[in-house]
Amino acid sequence: MSAGFTFLGSLFETPATREAYEPLLSAGVAASVLCVSGYVASQALKRATNPIVPDSTLSSRGLFDLAAEFLIQLGDDMMGKQNRKYLPFVGTVFLYILTMNLLGLVPGYAGPTANLAANVGIAAVVFVLYNAWGIKEVGPVAYFKHLLGPNMMIAPLFLLIELVSHCFRPASLSLRLFGNMTGDHAAISVFTDLTKVGVPVPFYLLGTFVCFMQAYVFTLLTM
């Protein structure tokens, strides 16, 4: 959808300015939507007579309850319960990417995750934090030793492989999200342009599934 007219793109005078700043503005809109909905859900939780009991209606609180339950279960399976201290960050990554993906389905809105630079920014934050937390957890010496492998005879080879692997992870996360979301939005745009009624609906449902799956995969690899 970002190839054609977009509401945010119309705010910029030149295509160059639009290309440079529209993804940033789109990401800001997604963050604002997430913050507002999170605030509404937190206020609903405070007003509840029994916060442990899930909300019986479809509401922002109910959606955040589902997301929290899903992320806690996923985090326990991938990282172990002892690493729940990292869930606030990982959960934020999941909800932020999911929100950006879903907003990309709105006609006239350019989804930020269909822009490579926006994805690189998120992946870079993940890259810096997981290395910093790893060093903080075990110390710089032990963290470096784990890159050398189990045998000092082949430690140089292991070190090279590990360094390449670590440095490629941000690119892998960024390109995977960029490619899938660009293809998803392009397919929906094509079928929406062909006919305005009926036919686009299955593709929007498929697009919603793709939005969730790409946020899930990014979060899974982050964990």
PDB file of C-alpha atoms in Angstrom:
ATOM      1  CA  MET A   1       0.000   0.000   0.000  1.00  0.00           C
ATOM      2  CA  SER A   2       2.954   2.266   0.514  1.00  0.00           C
ATOM      3  CA  ALA A   3       3.531   2.489  -3.221  1.00  0.00           C
ATOM      4  CA  GLY A   4       0.393   4.514  -3.802  1.00  0.00           C
ATOM      5  CA  PHE A   5      -1.335   7.360  -2.011  1.00  0.00           C
ATOM      6  CA  THR A   6      -0.978   7.390   1.749  1.00  0.00           C
ATOM      7  CA  PHE A   7      -2.458   9.777   4.270  1.00  0.00           C
ATOM      8  CA  LEU A   8       0.856  10.408   5.989  1.00  0.00           C
ATOM      9  CA  GLY A   9       2.703  10.659   2.679  1.00  0.00           C
ATOM     10  CA  SER A  10       0.444  13.519   1.603  1.00  0.00           C
ATOM     11  CA  LEU A  11       1.873  15.617   4.442  1.00  0.00           C
ATOM     12  CA  PHE A  12       5.257  15.853   2.726  1.00  0.00           C
ATOM     13  CA  GLU A  13       6.018  18.143  -0.185  1.00  0.00           C
ATOM     14  CA  THR A  14       8.531  16.022  -2.090  1.00  0.00           C
ATOM     15  CA  PRO A  15       8.910  12.249  -2.658  1.00  0.00           C
ATOM     16  CA  ALA A  16      12.401  12.369  -1.150  1.00  0.00           C
ATOM     17  CA  THR A  17      11.113  13.933   2.055  1.00  0.00           C
ATOM     18  CA  ARG A  18       8.262  11.450   2.165  1.00  0.00           C
ATOM     19  CA  GLU A  19      10.608   8.484   1.744  1.00  0.00           C
ATOM     20  CA  ALA A  20      12.873   9.753   4.506  1.00  0.00           C
ATOM     21  CA  TYR A  21      10.306  10.669   7.156  1.00  0.00           C
ATOM     22  CA  GLU A  22       7.086   8.759   6.477  1.00  0.00           C
ATOM     23  CA  PRO A  23       8.295   5.460   8.075  1.00  0.00           C
ATOM     24  CA  LEU A  24       9.364   7.383  11.192  1.00  0.00           C
ATOM     25  CA  LEU A  25       6.013   9.145  11.423  1.00  0.00           C
ATOM     26  CA  SER A  26       4.164   5.872  10.799  1.00  0.00           C
ATOM     27  CA  ALA A  27       6.124   4.170  13.564  1.00  0.00           C
ATOM     28  CA  GLY A  28       5.235   7.067  15.872  1.00  0.00           C
ATOM     29  CA  VAL A  29       1.547   6.637  15.075  1.00  0.00           C
ATOM     30  CA  ALA A  30       1.798   2.912  15.861  1.00  0.00           C
ATOM     31  CA  ALA A  31       3.540   3.653  19.164  1.00  0.00           C
ATOM     32  CA  SER A  32       0.834   6.193  20.045  1.00  0.00           C
ATOM     33  CA  VAL A  33      -1.941   3.707  19.295  1.00  0.00           C
ATOM     34  CA  LEU A  34      -0.234   1.082  21.452  1.00  0.00           C
ATOM     35  CA  CYS A  35       0.359   3.506  24.339  1.00  0.00           C
ATOM     36  CA  VAL A  36      -3.213   4.806  24.327  1.00  0.00           C
ATOM     37  CA  SER A  37      -4.740   1.316  24.157  1.00  0.00           C
ATOM     38  CA  GLY A  38      -2.373   0.154  26.913  1.00  0.00           C
ATOM     39  CA  TYR A  39      -3.399   3.062  29.124  1.00  0.00           C
ATOM     40  CA  VAL A  40      -7.085   2.324  28.554  1.00  0.00           C
ATOM     41  CA  ALA A  41      -6.513  -1.350  29.394  1.00  0.00           C
ATOM     42  CA  SER A  42      -4.577  -0.487  32.577  1.00  0.00           C
ATOM     43  CA  GLN A  43      -7.331   1.839  33.770  1.00  0.00           C
ATOM     44  CA  ALA A  44      -9.924  -0.876  33.129  1.00  0.00           C
ATOM     45  CA  LEU A  45      -7.801  -3.303  35.150  1.00  0.00           C
ATOM     46  CA  LYS A  46      -7.609  -0.860  38.071  1.00  0.00           C
ATOM     47  CA  ARG A  47     -11.389  -0.418  38.072  1.00  0.00           C
ATOM     48  CA  ALA A  48     -12.073  -4.165  38.044  1.00  0.00           C
ATOM     49  CA  THR A  49     -13.447  -5.571  41.313  1.00  0.00           C
ATOM     50  CA  ASN A  50     -11.461  -8.789  40.774  1.00  0.00           C
ATOM     51  CA  PRO A  51      -8.506  -8.172  38.421  1.00  0.00           C
ATOM     52  CA  ILE A  52      -7.613 -11.883  38.343  1.00  0.00           C
ATOM     53  CA  VAL A  53     -10.865 -12.754  36.573  1.00  0.00           C
ATOM     54  CA  PRO A  54     -10.601 -12.114  32.800  1.00  0.00           C
ATOM     55  CA  ASP A  55     -12.882  -9.527  31.236  1.00  0.00           C
ATOM     56  CA  SER A  56     -16.033 -11.178  29.888  1.00  0.00           C
ATOM     57  CA  THR A  57     -16.346  -8.755  26.964  1.00  0.00           C
ATOM     58  CA  LEU A  58     -14.118  -8.006  23.978  1.00  0.00           C
ATOM     59  CA  SER A  59     -12.158  -5.019  25.239  1.00  0.00           C
ATOM     60  CA  SER A  60      -8.655  -3.586  25.278  1.00  0.00           C
ATOM     61  CA  ARG A  61      -8.094  -5.169  28.682  1.00  0.00           C
ATOM     62  CA  GLY A  62      -9.186  -8.561  27.370  1.00  0.00           C
ATOM     63  CA  LEU A  63      -6.861  -8.274  24.360  1.00  0.00           C
ATOM     64  CA  PHE A  64      -3.902  -7.361  26.550  1.00  0.00           C
ATOM     65  CA  ASP A  65      -4.760 -10.249  28.890  1.00  0.00           C
ATOM     66  CA  LEU A  66      -4.627 -12.649  25.938  1.00  0.00           C
ATOM     67  CA  ALA A  67      -1.354 -11.153  24.724  1.00  0.00           C
ATOM     68  CA  ALA A  68       0.206 -11.382  28.200  1.00  0.00           C
ATOM     69  CA  GLU A  69      -0.874 -15.006  28.648  1.00  0.00           C
ATOM     70  CA  PHE A  70       0.469 -15.917  25.200  1.00  0.00           C
ATOM     71  CA  LEU A  71       3.810 -14.169  25.761  1.00  0.00           C
ATOM     72  CA  ILE A  72       4.342 -15.623  29.252  1.00  0.00           C
ATOM     73  CA  GLN A  73       3.733 -19.146  27.967  1.00  0.00           C
ATOM     74  CA  LEU A  74       5.994 -18.580  24.983  1.00  0.00           C
ATOM     75  CA  GLY A  75       8.704 -17.018  27.153  1.00  0.00           C
ATOM     76  CA  ASP A  76       8.597 -19.871  29.669  1.00  0.00           C
ATOM     77  CA  ASP A  77       8.961 -22.408  26.864  1.00  0.00           C
ATOM     78  CA  MET A  78      11.807 -20.590  25.097  1.00  0.00           C
ATOM     79  CA  MET A  79      13.775 -18.943  27.919  1.00  0.00           C
ATOM     80  CA  GLY A  80      12.613 -20.661  31.098  1.00  0.00           C
ATOM     81  CA  LYS A  81      10.689 -19.123  33.981  1.00  0.00           C
ATOM     82  CA  GLN A  82      13.892 -17.754  35.500  1.00  0.00           C
ATOM     83  CA  ASN A  83      14.148 -15.340  32.565  1.00  0.00           C
ATOM     84  CA  ARG A  84      10.746 -13.686  32.957  1.00  0.00           C
ATOM     85  CA  LYS A  85      12.576 -10.455  33.758  1.00  0.00           C
ATOM     86  CA  TYR A  86      13.138 -10.064  30.004  1.00  0.00           C
ATOM     87  CA  LEU A  87       9.459 -10.457  29.114  1.00  0.00           C
ATOM     88  CA  PRO A  88       8.572  -6.726  29.389  1.00  0.00           C
ATOM     89  CA  PHE A  89      11.061  -5.946  26.630  1.00  0.00           C
ATOM     90  CA  VAL A  90      10.172  -8.955  24.483  1.00  0.00           C
ATOM     91  CA  GLY A  91       6.463  -8.295  24.949  1.00  0.00           C
ATOM     92  CA  THR A  92       6.914  -4.687  23.887  1.00  0.00           C
ATOM     93  CA  VAL A  93       8.717  -5.820  20.746  1.00  0.00           C
ATOM     94  CA  PHE A  94       5.887  -8.231  19.896  1.00  0.00           C
ATOM     95  CA  LEU A  95       3.057  -5.765  20.489  1.00  0.00           C
ATOM     96  CA  TYR A  96       4.859  -2.928  18.707  1.00  0.00           C
ATOM     97  CA  ILE A  97       5.613  -4.970  15.584  1.00  0.00           C
ATOM     98  CA  LEU A  98       2.103  -6.455  15.573  1.00  0.00           C
ATOM     99  CA  THR A  99       0.556  -2.978  15.825  1.00  0.00           C
ATOM    100  CA  MET A 100       2.717  -1.655  12.970  1.00  0.00           C
ATOM    101  CA  ASN A 101       1.884  -4.693  10.846  1.00  0.00           C
ATOM    102  CA  LEU A 102      -1.873  -4.383  11.410  1.00  0.00           C
ATOM    103  CA  LEU A 103      -1.896  -0.639  10.735  1.00  0.00           C
ATOM    104  CA  GLY A 104      -0.276  -1.433   7.399  1.00  0.00           C
ATOM    105  CA  LEU A 105      -3.549  -3.137   6.412  1.00  0.00           C
ATOM    106  CA  VAL A 106      -5.462   0.143   6.740  1.00  0.00           C
ATOM    107  CA  PRO A 107      -6.076   1.632   3.268  1.00  0.00           C
ATOM    108  CA  GLY A 108      -4.008   4.756   2.781  1.00  0.00           C
ATOM    109  CA  TYR A 109      -1.587   3.937   5.595  1.00  0.00           C
ATOM    110  CA  ALA A 110       2.018   2.935   4.913  1.00  0.00           C
ATOM    111  CA  GLY A 111       3.023   0.231   7.371  1.00  0.00           C
ATOM    112  CA  PRO A 112       6.471   0.958   8.894  1.00  0.00           C
ATOM    113  CA  THR A 113       7.514  -2.710   8.776  1.00  0.00           C
ATOM    114  CA  ALA A 114       7.346  -2.576   4.976  1.00  0.00           C
ATOM    115  CA  ASN A 115      10.325  -0.219   5.247  1.00  0.00           C
ATOM    116  CA  LEU A 116      13.735  -1.824   5.764  1.00  0.00           C
ATOM    117  CA  ALA A 117      15.172   1.065   7.788  1.00  0.00           C
ATOM    118  CA  ALA A 118      12.435   0.817  10.424  1.00  0.00           C
ATOM    119  CA  ASN A 119      13.049  -2.915  10.827  1.00  0.00           C
ATOM    120  CA  VAL A 120      16.812  -2.419  11.095  1.00  0.00           C
ATOM    121  CA  GLY A 121      16.211   0.026  13.947  1.00  0.00           C
ATOM    122  CA  ILE A 122      14.225  -2.540  15.958  1.00  0.00           C
ATOM    123  CA  ALA A 123      16.676  -5.348  15.174  1.00  0.00           C
ATOM    124  CA  ALA A 124      19.621  -3.154  16.197  1.00  0.00           C
ATOM    125  CA  VAL A 125      18.030  -2.462  19.598  1.00  0.00           C
ATOM    126  CA  VAL A 126      17.496  -6.208  20.088  1.00  0.00           C
ATOM    127  CA  PHE A 127      21.104  -6.925  19.041  1.00  0.00           C
ATOM    128  CA  VAL A 128      22.617  -4.390  21.445  1.00  0.00           C
ATOM    129  CA  LEU A 129      20.434  -5.383  24.402  1.00  0.00           C
ATOM    130  CA  TYR A 130      20.795  -9.156  24.194  1.00  0.00           C
ATOM    131  CA  ASN A 131      24.590  -8.828  24.033  1.00  0.00           C
ATOM    132  CA  ALA A 132      24.638  -6.278  26.877  1.00  0.00           C
ATOM    133  CA  TRP A 133      22.382  -8.440  29.033  1.00  0.00           C
ATOM    134  CA  GLY A 134      24.471 -11.521  28.234  1.00  0.00           C
ATOM    135  CA  ILE A 135      27.656  -9.771  29.335  1.00  0.00           C
ATOM    136  CA  LYS A 136      25.955  -8.440  32.466  1.00  0.00           C
ATOM    137  CA  GLU A 137      24.606 -11.887  33.347  1.00  0.00           C
ATOM    138  CA  VAL A 138      27.840 -13.925  33.099  1.00  0.00           C
ATOM    139  CA  GLY A 139      30.582 -11.305  32.841  1.00  0.00           C
ATOM    140  CA  PRO A 140      32.662 -10.241  29.818  1.00  0.00           C
ATOM    141  CA  VAL A 141      35.236 -13.043  30.134  1.00  0.00           C
ATOM    142  CA  ALA A 142      32.695 -15.868  30.318  1.00  0.00           C
ATOM    143  CA  TYR A 143      30.653 -14.274  27.539  1.00  0.00           C
ATOM    144  CA  PHE A 144      33.709 -14.178  25.269  1.00  0.00           C
ATOM    145  CA  LYS A 145      34.648 -17.765  26.167  1.00  0.00           C
ATOM    146  CA  HIS A 146      31.271 -19.070  25.042  1.00  0.00           C
ATOM    147  CA  LEU A 147      32.086 -17.777  21.556  1.00  0.00           C
ATOM    148  CA  LEU A 148      35.176 -20.006  21.417  1.00  0.00           C
ATOM    149  CA  GLY A 149      33.354 -23.325  21.529  1.00  0.00           C
ATOM    150  CA  PRO A 150      34.173 -26.453  23.586  1.00  0.00           C
ATOM    151  CA  ASN A 151      37.629 -27.131  22.114  1.00  0.00           C
ATOM    152  CA  MET A 152      40.496 -24.634  22.092  1.00  0.00           C
ATOM    153  CA  MET A 153      42.066 -26.379  19.100  1.00  0.00           C
ATOM    154  CA  ILE A 154      39.280 -25.106  16.849  1.00  0.00           C
ATOM    155  CA  ALA A 155      38.485 -21.977  18.871  1.00  0.00           C
ATOM    156  CA  PRO A 156      39.487 -19.556  16.066  1.00  0.00           C
ATOM    157  CA  LEU A 157      37.063 -21.236  13.672  1.00  0.00           C
ATOM    158  CA  PHE A 158      34.279 -21.213  16.262  1.00  0.00           C
ATOM    159  CA  LEU A 159      34.956 -17.552  17.033  1.00  0.00           C
ATOM    160  CA  LEU A 160      34.694 -16.627  13.362  1.00  0.00           C
ATOM    161  CA  ILE A 161      31.461 -18.583  12.930  1.00  0.00           C
ATOM    162  CA  GLU A 162      29.915 -17.084  16.073  1.00  0.00           C
ATOM    163  CA  LEU A 163      30.878 -13.516  15.161  1.00  0.00           C
ATOM    164  CA  VAL A 164      29.434 -13.876  11.656  1.00  0.00           C
ATOM    165  CA  SER A 165      26.292 -15.467  13.100  1.00  0.00           C
ATOM    166  CA  HIS A 166      25.783 -12.716  15.686  1.00  0.00           C
ATOM    167  CA  CYS A 167      26.429  -9.911  13.199  1.00  0.00           C
ATOM    168  CA  PHE A 168      24.060 -11.419  10.641  1.00  0.00           C
ATOM    169  CA  ARG A 169      21.143 -11.746  13.072  1.00  0.00           C
ATOM    170  CA  PRO A 170      19.988  -8.098  12.830  1.00  0.00           C
ATOM    171  CA  ALA A 171      20.067  -8.335   9.024  1.00  0.00           C
ATOM    172  CA  SER A 172      18.154 -11.626   9.114  1.00  0.00           C
ATOM    173  CA  LEU A 173      15.464 -10.244  11.424  1.00  0.00           C
ATOM    174  CA  SER A 174      15.112  -7.062   9.362  1.00  0.00           C
ATOM    175  CA  LEU A 175      15.028  -8.669   5.915  1.00  0.00           C
ATOM    176  CA  ARG A 176      12.596 -11.426   6.923  1.00  0.00           C
ATOM    177  CA  LEU A 177      10.095  -8.942   8.340  1.00  0.00           C
ATOM    178  CA  PHE A 178      10.589  -6.499   5.462  1.00  0.00           C
ATOM    179  CA  GLY A 179      10.163  -9.105   2.723  1.00  0.00           C
ATOM    180  CA  ASN A 180       7.067 -10.744   4.169  1.00  0.00           C
ATOM    181  CA  MET A 181       5.257  -7.523   5.032  1.00  0.00           C
ATOM    182  CA  THR A 182       6.109  -5.881   1.703  1.00  0.00           C
ATOM    183  CA  GLY A 183       4.777  -8.904  -0.192  1.00  0.00           C
ATOM    184  CA  ASP A 184       1.685  -9.118   2.010  1.00  0.00           C
ATOM    185  CA  HIS A 185       0.735  -5.450   1.563  1.00  0.00           C
ATOM    186  CA  ALA A 186       1.503  -5.549  -2.167  1.00  0.00           C
ATOM    187  CA  ALA A 187      -0.810  -8.543  -2.685  1.00  0.00           C
ATOM    188  CA  ILE A 188      -3.639  -6.888  -0.749  1.00  0.00           C
ATOM    189  CA  SER A 189      -3.180  -3.651  -2.721  1.00  0.00           C
ATOM    190  CA  VAL A 190      -3.415  -5.481  -6.039  1.00  0.00           C
ATOM    191  CA  PHE A 191      -6.620  -7.327  -5.194  1.00  0.00           C
ATOM    192  CA  THR A 192      -8.153  -4.256  -3.570  1.00  0.00           C
ATOM    193  CA  ASP A 193      -7.518  -2.261  -6.768  1.00  0.00           C
ATOM    194  CA  LEU A 194      -9.078  -5.003  -8.903  1.00  0.00           C
ATOM    195  CA  THR A 195     -12.367  -4.978  -7.049  1.00  0.00           C
ATOM    196  CA  LYS A 196     -13.599  -2.992  -4.065  1.00  0.00           C
ATOM    197  CA  VAL A 197     -16.220  -5.457  -2.824  1.00  0.00           C
ATOM    198  CA  GLY A 198     -16.019  -9.045  -1.656  1.00  0.00           C
ATOM    199  CA  VAL A 199     -12.794 -10.343  -3.173  1.00  0.00           C
ATOM    200  CA  PRO A 200     -10.327  -8.402  -0.938  1.00  0.00           C
ATOM    201  CA  VAL A 201     -11.888  -9.806   2.270  1.00  0.00           C
ATOM    202  CA  PRO A 202     -10.122 -13.220   2.208  1.00  0.00           C
ATOM    203  CA  PHE A 203      -6.833 -11.466   1.465  1.00  0.00           C
ATOM    204  CA  TYR A 204      -7.341  -9.134   4.415  1.00  0.00           C
ATOM    205  CA  LEU A 205      -7.931 -12.176   6.620  1.00  0.00           C
ATOM    206  CA  LEU A 206      -4.792 -13.789   5.254  1.00  0.00           C
ATOM    207  CA  GLY A 207      -2.951 -10.498   5.708  1.00  0.00           C
ATOM    208  CA  THR A 208      -4.023 -10.355   9.356  1.00  0.00           C
ATOM    209  CA  PHE A 209      -2.655 -13.859   9.861  1.00  0.00           C
ATOM    210  CA  VAL A 210       0.643 -12.862   8.205  1.00  0.00           C
ATOM    211  CA  CYS A 211       0.863  -9.776  10.451  1.00  0.00           C
ATOM    212  CA  PHE A 212       0.551 -11.933  13.550  1.00  0.00           C
ATOM    213  CA  MET A 213       2.936 -14.621  12.306  1.00  0.00           C
ATOM    214  CA  GLN A 214       5.690 -12.138  11.426  1.00  0.00           C
ATOM    215  CA  ALA A 215       5.448 -10.479  14.837  1.00  0.00           C
ATOM    216  CA  TYR A 216       5.515 -13.959  16.391  1.00  0.00           C
ATOM    217  CA  VAL A 217       8.591 -15.068  14.405  1.00  0.00           C
ATOM    218  CA  PHE A 218      10.491 -11.851  15.199  1.00  0.00           C
ATOM    219  CA  THR A 219       9.690 -12.272  18.900  1.00  0.00           C
ATOM    220  CA  LEU A 220      10.578 -15.973  18.869  1.00  0.00           C
ATOM    221  CA  LEU A 221      13.997 -15.264  17.351  1.00  0.00           C
ATOM    222  CA  THR A 222      14.511 -12.399  19.799  1.00  0.00           C
ATOM    223  CA  MET A 223      13.921 -14.812  22.672  1.00  0.00           C
TER     224      MET A 223
END
